[in-house]
Structure formats: structure tokens, C-alpha cells
PDB file of C-alpha atoms in Angstrom:
ATOM      1  CA  MET A 125      93.864 112.371 159.948  1.00  0.00           C
ATOM      2  CA  SER A 126      91.560 109.489 159.760  1.00  0.00           C
ATOM      3  CA  GLY A 127      89.585 108.826 156.740  1.00  0.00           C
ATOM      4  CA  SER A 128      88.014 106.160 154.747  1.00  0.00           C
ATOM      5  CA  VAL A 129      90.540 104.726 151.893  1.00  0.00           C
ATOM      6  CA  PRO A 130      89.107 105.030 148.155  1.00  0.00           C
ATOM      7  CA  GLN A 131      88.312 101.124 146.425  1.00  0.00           C
ATOM      8  CA  PRO A 132      89.215 100.803 142.853  1.00  0.00           C
ATOM      9  CA  ALA A 133      85.206 100.669 141.427  1.00  0.00           C
ATOM     10  CA  GLU A 134      84.274  98.527 139.390  1.00  0.00           C
ATOM     11  CA  PRO A 135      84.185  98.004 135.530  1.00  0.00           C
ATOM     12  CA  GLY A 136      81.962 100.389 134.138  1.00  0.00           C
ATOM     13  CA  ALA A 137      81.271 101.930 137.568  1.00  0.00           C
ATOM     14  CA  ALA A 138      81.015 106.627 137.685  1.00  0.00           C
ATOM     15  CA  SER A 139      84.820 108.271 139.096  1.00  0.00           C
ATOM     16  CA  PRO A 140      83.669 109.364 141.982  1.00  0.00           C
ATOM     17  CA  VAL A 141      85.153 112.540 140.599  1.00  0.00           C
ATOM     18  CA  ASP A 142      83.916 112.556 137.410  1.00  0.00           C
ATOM     19  CA  PRO A 143      80.277 111.310 137.744  1.00  0.00           C
ATOM     20  CA  VAL A 144      80.301 110.262 133.632  1.00  0.00           C
ATOM     21  CA  ALA A 145      83.483 109.018 132.976  1.00  0.00           C
ATOM     22  CA  PRO A 146      83.599 105.567 133.278  1.00  0.00           C
ATOM     23  CA  VAL A 147      85.841 103.347 134.407  1.00  0.00           C
ATOM     24  CA  ASP A 148      88.248 100.640 132.466  1.00  0.00           C
ATOM     25  CA  ARG A 149      89.595  97.211 133.022  1.00  0.00           C
ATOM     26  CA  THR A 150      92.046  98.258 135.237  1.00  0.00           C
ATOM     27  CA  GLY A 151      90.570 100.279 137.823  1.00  0.00           C
ATOM     28  CA  GLY A 152      91.498 103.900 135.897  1.00  0.00           C
ATOM     29  CA  TYR A 153      89.189 106.126 135.102  1.00  0.00           C
ATOM     30  CA  LEU A 154      89.334 107.260 131.477  1.00  0.00           C
ATOM     31  CA  GLY A 155      88.094 110.645 131.501  1.00  0.00           C
ATOM     32  CA  PRO A 156      85.884 112.339 128.925  1.00  0.00           C
ATOM     33  CA  THR A 157      88.379 111.877 125.933  1.00  0.00           C
ATOM     34  CA  GLY A 158      88.874 108.241 126.143  1.00  0.00           C
ATOM     35  CA  ALA A 159      85.288 107.605 127.413  1.00  0.00           C
ATOM     36  CA  ALA A 160      84.879 109.102 123.710  1.00  0.00           C
ATOM     37  CA  ALA A 161      87.062 106.652 122.092  1.00  0.00           C
ATOM     38  CA  VAL A 162      85.315 103.610 123.768  1.00  0.00           C
ATOM     39  CA  VAL A 163      82.460 104.922 122.298  1.00  0.00           C
ATOM     40  CA  ALA A 164      83.751 104.884 119.176  1.00  0.00           C
ATOM     41  CA  ALA A 165      85.317 102.223 119.322  1.00  0.00           C
ATOM     42  CA  SER A 166      82.346 100.205 120.597  1.00  0.00           C
ATOM     43  CA  ARG A 167      80.731 101.146 117.332  1.00  0.00           C
ATOM     44  CA  ALA A 168      82.917 100.959 114.520  1.00  0.00           C
ATOM     45  CA  THR A 169      82.553  97.268 114.518  1.00  0.00           C
ATOM     46  CA  PRO A 170      79.044  97.684 113.635  1.00  0.00           C
ATOM     47  CA  ALA A 171      79.377 100.322 111.374  1.00  0.00           C
ATOM     48  CA  ARG A 172      81.900  97.988 108.951  1.00  0.00           C
ATOM     49  CA  TRP A 173      79.721  95.284 108.989  1.00  0.00           C
ATOM     50  CA  ARG A 174      76.303  96.765 107.775  1.00  0.00           C
ATOM     51  CA  LEU A 175      78.649  98.984 105.736  1.00  0.00           C
ATOM     52  CA  LEU A 176      79.996  95.937 104.126  1.00  0.00           C
ATOM     53  CA  LEU A 177      76.134  94.260 103.228  1.00  0.00           C
ATOM     54  CA  ARG A 178      75.750  97.564 101.334  1.00  0.00           C
ATOM     55  CA  LYS A 179      78.884  96.189  98.698  1.00  0.00           C
ATOM     56  CA  ALA A 180      77.241  94.643  95.801  1.00  0.00           C
ATOM     57  CA  THR A 181      80.630  93.117  94.952  1.00  0.00           C
ATOM     58  CA  PHE A 182      80.858  91.659  98.016  1.00  0.00           C
ATOM     59  CA  TRP A 183      77.071  89.943  97.676  1.00  0.00           C
ATOM     60  CA  ALA A 184      78.538  88.924  94.366  1.00  0.00           C
ATOM     61  CA  GLY A 185      81.216  86.817  95.445  1.00  0.00           C
ATOM     62  CA  ALA A 186      79.298  85.565  98.440  1.00  0.00           C
ATOM     63  CA  ILE A 187      77.174  84.095  96.574  1.00  0.00           C
ATOM     64  CA  ILE A 188      79.953  83.122  94.312  1.00  0.00           C
ATOM     65  CA  VAL A 189      81.570  81.055  96.762  1.00  0.00           C
ATOM     66  CA  VAL A 190      78.455  80.139  99.254  1.00  0.00           C
ATOM     67  CA  PHE A 191      77.081  78.109  95.483  1.00  0.00           C
ATOM     68  CA  TRP A 192      80.663  76.402  95.247  1.00  0.00           C
ATOM     69  CA  VAL A 193      80.658  75.925  99.306  1.00  0.00           C
ATOM     70  CA  VAL A 194      76.991  73.583  98.653  1.00  0.00           C
ATOM     71  CA  CYS A 195      78.790  72.086  95.570  1.00  0.00           C
ATOM     72  CA  ALA A 196      81.575  70.681  98.593  1.00  0.00           C
ATOM     73  CA  VAL A 197      79.611  69.936 100.771  1.00  0.00           C
ATOM     74  CA  PHE A 198      76.046  68.181  99.208  1.00  0.00           C
ATOM     75  CA  GLY A 199      78.566  67.942  95.680  1.00  0.00           C
ATOM     76  CA  HIS A 200      77.587  63.756  95.645  1.00  0.00           C
ATOM     77  CA  ALA A 201      74.337  64.828  96.018  1.00  0.00           C
ATOM     78  CA  ILE A 202      73.690  67.145  93.881  1.00  0.00           C
ATOM     79  CA  ALA A 203      76.508  65.121  90.765  1.00  0.00           C
ATOM     80  CA  PRO A 204      73.896  63.990  87.356  1.00  0.00           C
ATOM     81  CA  TYR A 205      76.993  60.986  87.698  1.00  0.00           C
ATOM     82  CA  ASN A 206      79.348  59.125  89.832  1.00  0.00           C
ATOM     83  CA  PRO A 207      82.018  61.222  89.227  1.00  0.00           C
ATOM     84  CA  LEU A 208      84.133  58.104  89.029  1.00  0.00           C
ATOM     85  CA  ALA A 209      82.188  56.005  87.314  1.00  0.00           C
ATOM     86  CA  GLN A 210      83.368  55.349  83.385  1.00  0.00           C
ATOM     87  CA  GLN A 211      81.465  55.237  81.079  1.00  0.00           C
ATOM     88  CA  LEU A 212      84.003  54.377  77.652  1.00  0.00           C
ATOM     89  CA  LEU A 213      81.804  54.023  75.045  1.00  0.00           C
ATOM     90  CA  ALA A 214      80.607  57.943  75.382  1.00  0.00           C
ATOM     91  CA  ALA A 215      84.176  58.947  75.779  1.00  0.00           C
ATOM     92  CA  ASN A 216      84.911  62.413  74.849  1.00  0.00           C
ATOM     93  CA  ALA A 217      81.656  63.250  74.090  1.00  0.00           C
ATOM     94  CA  ALA A 218      80.543  67.217  73.523  1.00  0.00           C
ATOM     95  CA  PRO A 219      78.437  68.841  75.667  1.00  0.00           C
ATOM     96  CA  SER A 220      74.459  67.482  75.166  1.00  0.00           C
ATOM     97  CA  SER A 221      71.354  67.484  77.266  1.00  0.00           C
ATOM     98  CA  ALA A 222      73.002  63.796  78.712  1.00  0.00           C
ATOM     99  CA  HIS A 223      76.166  65.154  79.884  1.00  0.00           C
ATOM    100  CA  TRP A 224      75.809  69.572  80.219  1.00  0.00           C
ATOM    101  CA  PHE A 225      79.495  70.031  80.498  1.00  0.00           C
ATOM    102  CA  GLY A 226      80.342  66.665  78.276  1.00  0.00           C
ATOM    103  CA  THR A 227      82.537  63.521  78.769  1.00  0.00           C
ATOM    104  CA  ASP A 228      86.238  63.109  79.470  1.00  0.00           C
ATOM    105  CA  PRO A 229      88.387  60.725  77.609  1.00  0.00           C
ATOM    106  CA  LEU A 230      87.352  57.750  79.816  1.00  0.00           C
ATOM    107  CA  GLY A 231      83.310  59.105  79.387  1.00  0.00           C
ATOM    108  CA  ARG A 232      83.551  60.066  82.898  1.00  0.00           C
ATOM    109  CA  ASP A 233      81.220  63.060  83.589  1.00  0.00           C
ATOM    110  CA  VAL A 234      82.640  66.564  83.354  1.00  0.00           C
ATOM    111  CA  LEU A 235      80.355  68.331  85.768  1.00  0.00           C
ATOM    112  CA  SER A 236      79.630  65.950  87.592  1.00  0.00           C
ATOM    113  CA  ARG A 237      83.696  66.166  88.753  1.00  0.00           C
ATOM    114  CA  VAL A 238      82.949  69.768  88.416  1.00  0.00           C
ATOM    115  CA  ILE A 239      80.826  69.403  91.649  1.00  0.00           C
ATOM    116  CA  THR A 240      82.391  67.141  93.472  1.00  0.00           C
ATOM    117  CA  GLY A 241      85.676  68.381  92.323  1.00  0.00           C
ATOM    118  CA  ALA A 242      84.900  71.887  94.938  1.00  0.00           C
ATOM    119  CA  ARG A 243      85.091  70.250  97.905  1.00  0.00           C
ATOM    120  CA  ASP A 244      88.938  68.993  98.379  1.00  0.00           C
ATOM    121  CA  ILE A 245      89.633  72.633  97.358  1.00  0.00           C
ATOM    122  CA  LEU A 246      87.641  74.019  99.832  1.00  0.00           C
ATOM    123  CA  ILE A 247      89.176  72.002 102.618  1.00  0.00           C
ATOM    124  CA  ILE A 248      92.322  72.904 102.188  1.00  0.00           C
ATOM    125  CA  THR A 249      91.952  76.215 101.065  1.00  0.00           C
ATOM    126  CA  PRO A 250      90.792  77.757 104.738  1.00  0.00           C
ATOM    127  CA  LEU A 251      92.177  75.214 106.248  1.00  0.00           C
ATOM    128  CA  ALA A 252      96.034  76.331 104.949  1.00  0.00           C
ATOM    129  CA  THR A 253      95.510  80.221 104.562  1.00  0.00           C
ATOM    130  CA  LEU A 254      94.006  80.015 108.949  1.00  0.00           C
ATOM    131  CA  LEU A 255      96.994  78.472 109.752  1.00  0.00           C
ATOM    132  CA  GLY A 256      98.733  79.995 107.368  1.00  0.00           C
ATOM    133  CA  THR A 257      97.835  83.658 108.950  1.00  0.00           C
ATOM    134  CA  VAL A 258      97.670  81.940 112.800  1.00  0.00           C
ATOM    135  CA  LEU A 259     101.104  81.075 113.164  1.00  0.00           C
ATOM    136  CA  GLY A 260     101.800  84.493 110.837  1.00  0.00           C
ATOM    137  CA  THR A 261     100.471  86.577 112.911  1.00  0.00           C
ATOM    138  CA  ALA A 262     101.646  85.143 116.064  1.00  0.00           C
ATOM    139  CA  LEU A 263     104.957  85.468 114.883  1.00  0.00           C
ATOM    140  CA  GLY A 264     104.891  88.884 113.299  1.00  0.00           C
ATOM    141  CA  LEU A 265     103.822  90.577 116.200  1.00  0.00           C
ATOM    142  CA  ALA A 266     107.076  89.074 118.046  1.00  0.00           C
ATOM    143  CA  MET A 267     109.379  90.292 115.387  1.00  0.00           C
ATOM    144  CA  GLY A 268     107.548  93.842 115.497  1.00  0.00           C
ATOM    145  CA  TYR A 269     107.312  94.394 119.373  1.00  0.00           C
ATOM    146  CA  ILE A 270     110.276  92.360 120.212  1.00  0.00           C
ATOM    147  CA  GLY A 271     112.908  94.331 117.731  1.00  0.00           C
ATOM    148  CA  GLY A 272     116.211  94.114 117.988  1.00  0.00           C
ATOM    149  CA  TRP A 273     118.511  91.204 117.530  1.00  0.00           C
ATOM    150  CA  PHE A 274     115.435  89.044 117.850  1.00  0.00           C
ATOM    151  CA  ASP A 275     114.154  91.205 114.275  1.00  0.00           C
ATOM    152  CA  THR A 276     117.394  91.149 112.893  1.00  0.00           C
ATOM    153  CA  VAL A 277     117.254  87.479 112.990  1.00  0.00           C
ATOM    154  CA  VAL A 278     114.488  86.665 111.963  1.00  0.00           C
ATOM    155  CA  SER A 279     113.464  88.726 109.045  1.00  0.00           C
ATOM    156  CA  ARG A 280     116.651  87.481 106.989  1.00  0.00           C
ATOM    157  CA  ILE A 281     115.438  83.697 107.652  1.00  0.00           C
ATOM    158  CA  VAL A 282     111.981  85.048 106.639  1.00  0.00           C
ATOM    159  CA  GLU A 283     113.094  86.479 103.388  1.00  0.00           C
ATOM    160  CA  ALA A 284     115.630  83.449 102.899  1.00  0.00           C
ATOM    161  CA  ILE A 285     112.882  81.105 102.592  1.00  0.00           C
ATOM    162  CA  LEU A 286     110.100  83.575 100.542  1.00  0.00           C
ATOM    163  CA  ALA A 287     113.645  83.018  98.409  1.00  0.00           C
ATOM    164  CA  LEU A 288     112.617  80.096  97.273  1.00  0.00           C
ATOM    165  CA  PRO A 289     110.473  79.399  94.639  1.00  0.00           C
ATOM    166  CA  PHE A 290     106.896  77.877  96.758  1.00  0.00           C
ATOM    167  CA  VAL A 291     107.366  74.553  94.371  1.00  0.00           C
ATOM    168  CA  ILE A 292     110.563  73.959  95.228  1.00  0.00           C
ATOM    169  CA  ILE A 293     109.088  74.002  98.904  1.00  0.00           C
ATOM    170  CA  ALA A 294     106.331  72.317  97.581  1.00  0.00           C
ATOM    171  CA  PHE A 295     108.509  69.045  95.980  1.00  0.00           C
ATOM    172  CA  LEU A 296     110.529  69.021  98.488  1.00  0.00           C
ATOM    173  CA  PHE A 297     107.906  68.131 101.564  1.00  0.00           C
ATOM    174  CA  VAL A 298     105.985  66.161  99.270  1.00  0.00           C
ATOM    175  CA  VAL A 299     108.820  63.943  98.583  1.00  0.00           C
ATOM    176  CA  ALA A 300     109.642  63.604 102.120  1.00  0.00           C
ATOM    177  CA  VAL A 301     105.860  62.810 103.616  1.00  0.00           C
ATOM    178  CA  GLY A 302     104.046  61.539  99.723  1.00  0.00           C
ATOM    179  CA  PRO A 303     100.548  63.832  98.627  1.00  0.00           C
ATOM    180  CA  SER A 304      97.911  63.672 100.592  1.00  0.00           C
ATOM    181  CA  VAL A 305      95.333  66.475 102.302  1.00  0.00           C
ATOM    182  CA  VAL A 306      97.661  67.214 105.150  1.00  0.00           C
ATOM    183  CA  THR A 307     100.422  67.438 103.315  1.00  0.00           C
ATOM    184  CA  ILE A 308      99.188  69.638 100.822  1.00  0.00           C
ATOM    185  CA  THR A 309      97.499  72.448 103.433  1.00  0.00           C
ATOM    186  CA  VAL A 310     100.670  72.193 105.939  1.00  0.00           C
ATOM    187  CA  ILE A 311     102.524  73.021 103.109  1.00  0.00           C
ATOM    188  CA  ILE A 312     100.581  76.056 102.532  1.00  0.00           C
ATOM    189  CA  GLY A 313     100.508  77.194 105.570  1.00  0.00           C
ATOM    190  CA  LEU A 314     104.342  77.235 105.650  1.00  0.00           C
ATOM    191  CA  VAL A 315     104.786  79.188 102.676  1.00  0.00           C
ATOM    192  CA  PHE A 316     102.370  81.237 103.791  1.00  0.00           C
ATOM    193  CA  THR A 317     103.321  82.041 107.403  1.00  0.00           C
ATOM    194  CA  PRO A 318     106.451  84.470 106.438  1.00  0.00           C
ATOM    195  CA  LEU A 319     104.345  86.154 104.322  1.00  0.00           C
ATOM    196  CA  ILE A 320     101.855  87.147 106.330  1.00  0.00           C
ATOM    197  CA  ALA A 321     104.454  87.400 109.396  1.00  0.00           C
ATOM    198  CA  ARG A 322     105.974  90.991 107.274  1.00  0.00           C
ATOM    199  CA  THR A 323     102.660  92.129 106.868  1.00  0.00           C
ATOM    200  CA  VAL A 324     101.532  91.770 110.608  1.00  0.00           C
ATOM    201  CA  ARG A 325     105.197  93.129 111.395  1.00  0.00           C
ATOM    202  CA  THR A 326     104.838  95.920 109.400  1.00  0.00           C
ATOM    203  CA  ALA A 327     101.847  96.833 111.778  1.00  0.00           C
ATOM    204  CA  VAL A 328     103.558  96.468 114.902  1.00  0.00           C
ATOM    205  CA  LEU A 329     105.953  98.376 114.361  1.00  0.00           C
ATOM    206  CA  VAL A 330     103.606 101.365 113.956  1.00  0.00           C
ATOM    207  CA  GLU A 331     101.532 100.297 116.883  1.00  0.00           C
ATOM    208  CA  ARG A 332     103.547  99.870 119.685  1.00  0.00           C
ATOM    209  CA  HIS A 333     105.126 103.333 119.663  1.00  0.00           C
ATOM    210  CA  GLN A 334     101.488 104.441 120.471  1.00  0.00           C
ATOM    211  CA  ASP A 335     100.179 105.819 124.006  1.00  0.00           C
ATOM    212  CA  TYR A 336      97.789 102.649 124.557  1.00  0.00           C
ATOM    213  CA  VAL A 337     101.044 100.277 124.274  1.00  0.00           C
ATOM    214  CA  SER A 338     103.205 102.370 126.822  1.00  0.00           C
ATOM    215  CA  ALA A 339     100.284 102.009 129.180  1.00  0.00           C
ATOM    216  CA  SER A 340     100.416  98.996 128.887  1.00  0.00           C
ATOM    217  CA  ARG A 341     104.207  98.670 129.976  1.00  0.00           C
ATOM    218  CA  LEU A 342     103.442 101.112 133.308  1.00  0.00           C
ATOM    219  CA  LEU A 343     100.903  98.943 134.637  1.00  0.00           C
ATOM    220  CA  GLY A 344     103.126  95.903 134.205  1.00  0.00           C
ATOM    221  CA  GLU A 345     101.263  94.223 131.952  1.00  0.00           C
ATOM    222  CA  ASN A 346     103.612  91.709 130.479  1.00  0.00           C
ATOM    223  CA  SER A 347     104.520  91.173 126.043  1.00  0.00           C
ATOM    224  CA  ALA A 348     102.133  88.494 125.613  1.00  0.00           C
ATOM    225  CA  ARG A 349      99.964  90.474 126.573  1.00  0.00           C
ATOM    226  CA  VAL A 350     100.529  93.388 125.723  1.00  0.00           C
ATOM    227  CA  MET A 351     101.661  92.072 122.111  1.00  0.00           C
ATOM    228  CA  PHE A 352      97.552  89.761 122.806  1.00  0.00           C
ATOM    229  CA  GLY A 353      95.738  92.244 124.195  1.00  0.00           C
ATOM    230  CA  GLU A 354      96.385  95.422 123.435  1.00  0.00           C
ATOM    231  CA  ILE A 355      98.435  95.498 119.843  1.00  0.00           C
ATOM    232  CA  LEU A 356      96.225  92.209 118.604  1.00  0.00           C
ATOM    233  CA  PRO A 357      93.358  94.073 118.578  1.00  0.00           C
ATOM    234  CA  ASN A 358      94.667  97.166 116.826  1.00  0.00           C
ATOM    235  CA  VAL A 359      96.382  95.286 113.938  1.00  0.00           C
ATOM    236  CA  MET A 360      93.424  92.483 113.458  1.00  0.00           C
ATOM    237  CA  PRO A 361      91.921  95.120 110.096  1.00  0.00           C
ATOM    238  CA  ALA A 362      95.362  94.464 108.375  1.00  0.00           C
ATOM    239  CA  ILE A 363      94.777  90.491 109.447  1.00  0.00           C
ATOM    240  CA  VAL A 364      91.279  89.962 107.602  1.00  0.00           C
ATOM    241  CA  VAL A 365      92.692  91.664 104.389  1.00  0.00           C
ATOM    242  CA  GLU A 366      95.408  89.941 104.505  1.00  0.00           C
ATOM    243  CA  PHE A 367      94.045  86.263 104.995  1.00  0.00           C
ATOM    244  CA  THR A 368      90.710  86.748 102.810  1.00  0.00           C
ATOM    245  CA  VAL A 369      94.001  88.175 100.501  1.00  0.00           C
ATOM    246  CA  ARG A 370      95.635  84.586 100.801  1.00  0.00           C
ATOM    247  CA  LEU A 371      92.947  82.608 100.423  1.00  0.00           C
ATOM    248  CA  ALA A 372      92.722  83.561  96.832  1.00  0.00           C
ATOM    249  CA  TYR A 373      96.062  82.573  96.647  1.00  0.00           C
ATOM    250  CA  ALA A 374      95.823  79.170  98.629  1.00  0.00           C
ATOM    251  CA  VAL A 375      93.816  78.065  95.485  1.00  0.00           C
ATOM    252  CA  PHE A 376      96.467  79.238  92.520  1.00  0.00           C
ATOM    253  CA  ALA A 377      98.442  77.027  95.542  1.00  0.00           C
ATOM    254  CA  VAL A 378      96.028  73.625  95.452  1.00  0.00           C
ATOM    255  CA  VAL A 379      95.729  73.695  91.445  1.00  0.00           C
ATOM    256  CA  THR A 380      99.075  74.421  91.067  1.00  0.00           C
ATOM    257  CA  LEU A 381      99.912  71.353  93.241  1.00  0.00           C
ATOM    258  CA  SER A 382      97.259  69.015  91.329  1.00  0.00           C
ATOM    259  CA  PHE A 383      98.712  70.655  87.771  1.00  0.00           C
ATOM    260  CA  LEU A 384     102.396  69.473  88.684  1.00  0.00           C
ATOM    261  CA  GLY A 385     101.227  66.200  90.281  1.00  0.00           C
ATOM    262  CA  PHE A 386     102.166  67.077  93.277  1.00  0.00           C
ATOM    263  CA  GLY A 387      98.393  67.831  95.053  1.00  0.00           C
ATOM    264  CA  ILE A 388      95.231  65.652  94.634  1.00  0.00           C
ATOM    265  CA  GLN A 389      95.944  62.068  93.179  1.00  0.00           C
ATOM    266  CA  PRO A 390      93.783  60.762  90.649  1.00  0.00           C
ATOM    267  CA  PRO A 391      91.064  59.249  89.756  1.00  0.00           C
ATOM    268  CA  THR A 392      89.081  62.013  92.952  1.00  0.00           C
ATOM    269  CA  PRO A 393      87.756  64.489  90.993  1.00  0.00           C
ATOM    270  CA  ASP A 394      90.289  67.514  91.247  1.00  0.00           C
ATOM    271  CA  TRP A 395      90.539  70.589  88.663  1.00  0.00           C
ATOM    272  CA  GLY A 396      93.623  71.226  88.724  1.00  0.00           C
ATOM    273  CA  ALA A 397      94.026  67.129  88.200  1.00  0.00           C
ATOM    274  CA  ASP A 398      91.747  67.054  85.531  1.00  0.00           C
ATOM    275  CA  ILE A 399      92.922  70.657  83.309  1.00  0.00           C
ATOM    276  CA  ALA A 400      96.657  68.325  83.473  1.00  0.00           C
ATOM    277  CA  ALA A 401      95.314  64.938  82.432  1.00  0.00           C
ATOM    278  CA  ASN A 402      93.238  66.421  79.779  1.00  0.00           C
ATOM    279  CA  TYR A 403      94.869  69.801  78.171  1.00  0.00           C
ATOM    280  CA  SER A 404      96.248  67.826  74.799  1.00  0.00           C
ATOM    281  CA  GLY A 405      92.667  67.054  74.350  1.00  0.00           C
ATOM    282  CA  LEU A 406      92.587  70.666  73.142  1.00  0.00           C
ATOM    283  CA  LEU A 407      94.361  70.307  70.240  1.00  0.00           C
ATOM    284  CA  ALA A 408      92.075  67.371  69.043  1.00  0.00           C
ATOM    285  CA  GLY A 409      89.309  69.641  69.527  1.00  0.00           C
ATOM    286  CA  TYR A 410      87.841  69.177  73.454  1.00  0.00           C
ATOM    287  CA  TRP A 411      88.202  71.877  74.909  1.00  0.00           C
ATOM    288  CA  TRP A 412      84.917  71.819  77.251  1.00  0.00           C
ATOM    289  CA  GLN A 413      87.048  69.041  79.164  1.00  0.00           C
ATOM    290  CA  THR A 414      89.559  71.324  80.283  1.00  0.00           C
ATOM    291  CA  LEU A 415      87.302  74.522  79.559  1.00  0.00           C
ATOM    292  CA  PHE A 416      84.881  73.941  82.374  1.00  0.00           C
ATOM    293  CA  PRO A 417      87.302  73.496  85.562  1.00  0.00           C
ATOM    294  CA  ALA A 418      89.653  76.061  84.543  1.00  0.00           C
ATOM    295  CA  LEU A 419      85.674  78.470  84.216  1.00  0.00           C
ATOM    296  CA  ALA A 420      85.563  76.585  88.250  1.00  0.00           C
ATOM    297  CA  ILE A 421      89.004  78.020  89.369  1.00  0.00           C
ATOM    298  CA  ALA A 422      88.753  81.152  88.098  1.00  0.00           C
ATOM    299  CA  THR A 423      85.248  81.575  89.220  1.00  0.00           C
ATOM    300  CA  LEU A 424      86.218  81.026  92.660  1.00  0.00           C
ATOM    301  CA  VAL A 425      89.801  83.409  92.732  1.00  0.00           C
ATOM    302  CA  THR A 426      87.206  85.777  91.544  1.00  0.00           C
ATOM    303  CA  ALA A 427      84.182  85.157  94.605  1.00  0.00           C
ATOM    304  CA  VAL A 428      86.918  85.532  96.956  1.00  0.00           C
ATOM    305  CA  ALA A 429      89.016  88.795  95.705  1.00  0.00           C
ATOM    306  CA  LEU A 430      85.346  90.618  95.128  1.00  0.00           C
ATOM    307  CA  ILE A 431      85.451  89.138  99.267  1.00  0.00           C
ATOM    308  CA  ALA A 432      88.287  90.466  99.636  1.00  0.00           C
ATOM    309  CA  ASP A 433      88.629  93.585  97.755  1.00  0.00           C
ATOM    310  CA  SER A 434      85.136  94.639 100.131  1.00  0.00           C
ATOM    311  CA  ILE A 435      86.582  93.917 102.658  1.00  0.00           C
ATOM    312  CA  GLU A 436      89.549  96.569 102.250  1.00  0.00           C
ATOM    313  CA  GLN A 437      87.894  99.191 101.043  1.00  0.00           C
ATOM    314  CA  VAL A 438      85.646  99.309 104.136  1.00  0.00           C
ATOM    315  CA  LEU A 439      88.375  98.142 106.400  1.00  0.00           C
ATOM    316  CA  SER A 440      90.371 101.272 105.738  1.00  0.00           C
ATOM    317  CA  GLN A 441      87.672 104.261 105.780  1.00  0.00           C
TER     318      GLN A 441
END
């Protein structure tokens, strides 16, 4: 019996059996149910973004973050004074029309130091969080998908790392390498890696037994393709939420290191370092030297938390 052999159709073409069923990227027909799932998935992201943009908390957080980003980028142009310039005759001056946030013990303008102090913290925190998210996601995917002895061994290592206080880990790194923007970024990123890996692992354990993972294995896809091409998109909402949450923790981490003397070194403007240098002035009544850097930290952390909460609410719906 002679006849033509059916050729694989192009992705998106109609099925010769069911004209309304599109073809998936492997050449197999999705069927009516699969087609509906594809359509729903294609609409999910835009719908979620539209819902996110309707939330007042998201806009409040975004406006504050954008304000600090502008300060970080254009701080030296916006600041009314040179943040490093010392005016000893104007030392410890209270807030006034000349110095809205007052001056510190060296006569430096506190407002100028608050504005320019946003630069390093807004460089370190996103980079450190991104580093921790990338490493943690890769590790968590491997732990959750491979399982077995690999998951057991790595989980014990992760638990051992998490048992160490952050300050101890940071101190060891700083003593060994020396304080710098790169060092602090790597330290925070490595500390966040096991935390994010544990979250991603939990999400992968839920996904790895789904039908689409089994279908990918039957099609002969390798483990890397299944993890990063199939499972990763489905656990991305958890990763996005984890990234935004860790971003707020990264702000506290940078400030803590600076406060303890392991972070950005003087005289570079830095919120944590300025609080550490001036908090003893509270007893003498110089409250503005500590209050305004603390408020800067509080507003940035609150703004990031508002954005993270809004994203989590949207993605959980």
C-alpha cells in the first residue's frame, strides 16, 4: 500500500486531525485542552501586570524607590553641599534654612550625606540579591529535581551554612579580602544563596511530579533542559517574590555591615556608617545626625516591602 508519509507540522499550524488544535514546539498536537492552557498561560502575565499596576501600595513603594534611585544617580548634582566638605565652625548645627537636616560633628551637611549615601547601597543591594537569586535558583533546581543523595548532602551543607550568624560570615570574608563594594556584594549574595535555594527546592519538589515534566522526559529532553526550560518558568513566581523580599533584607545587611565597620569605609557617605559615627550624639541632643539617615533606611526598606507584598498578592491569585 503506497501513500505519503505525514510530515511534522510547523509550530502553530493546524492539526490535520483537528484543525483547531495548534501544534506545540515538539511537533505534537496539543488538543483542545492543551490549546486552552496555552491561551490561558499567554494571558496570565499581562493580566497580572495590569492588576499589579492597579495597587496603590505598589505605586507608593515604586515612587519611593525611584526617588532614592534618582538620588543615587544624580546625588552629587542634587545635594546642596559637598558631602565631604568640613565646616568646623558650623559643627553640630541644628536643622535650619541653611542646613535643612543640620550638620554632623565635622560640620558636614547631613542632607547632602543622606542624598549621596543612597548611591552605594543601591548599587550593592540589587547586585547582591541578583547574585544570590541566580546561584540559589540554580542550586535549588538541582536539589529539587535530582533529589536522592545529592539533595541530602547539599541540604545538610545548606543547613550548616544557615546555622552560622551573618555577622560571623561577613567578618571572615572582610578580614580575608578587605572591605569594598565588590566584597560586600559577594558576601551578601553568598549568604542569600542557601536561603533562596531552599525556597526554590520546595517549589521544584511540587513541580517535578507534574505531567509536563514526565512528558518532557519521555520526549528525551536532558535534565538541564527539563530544569531550566520546563520547571523554571513554573516556579518563577516564587523566585520573583523571593527576590523582592531578599532585596529588603539586603538593605539591612549593608547597613549592618557599615554600622559594625565592615562595610563602606569613611569618609564616603553611608547611612549605616553615619549612624554608627553619630549615635552617641543623641545623649548630647544632636538627634538629627542619627534620625535622618535612619529615616532614609526605613523609607527604602518599607518601599521595597510594599512592592514585594504587592507582587506576592498578585502572583498568588
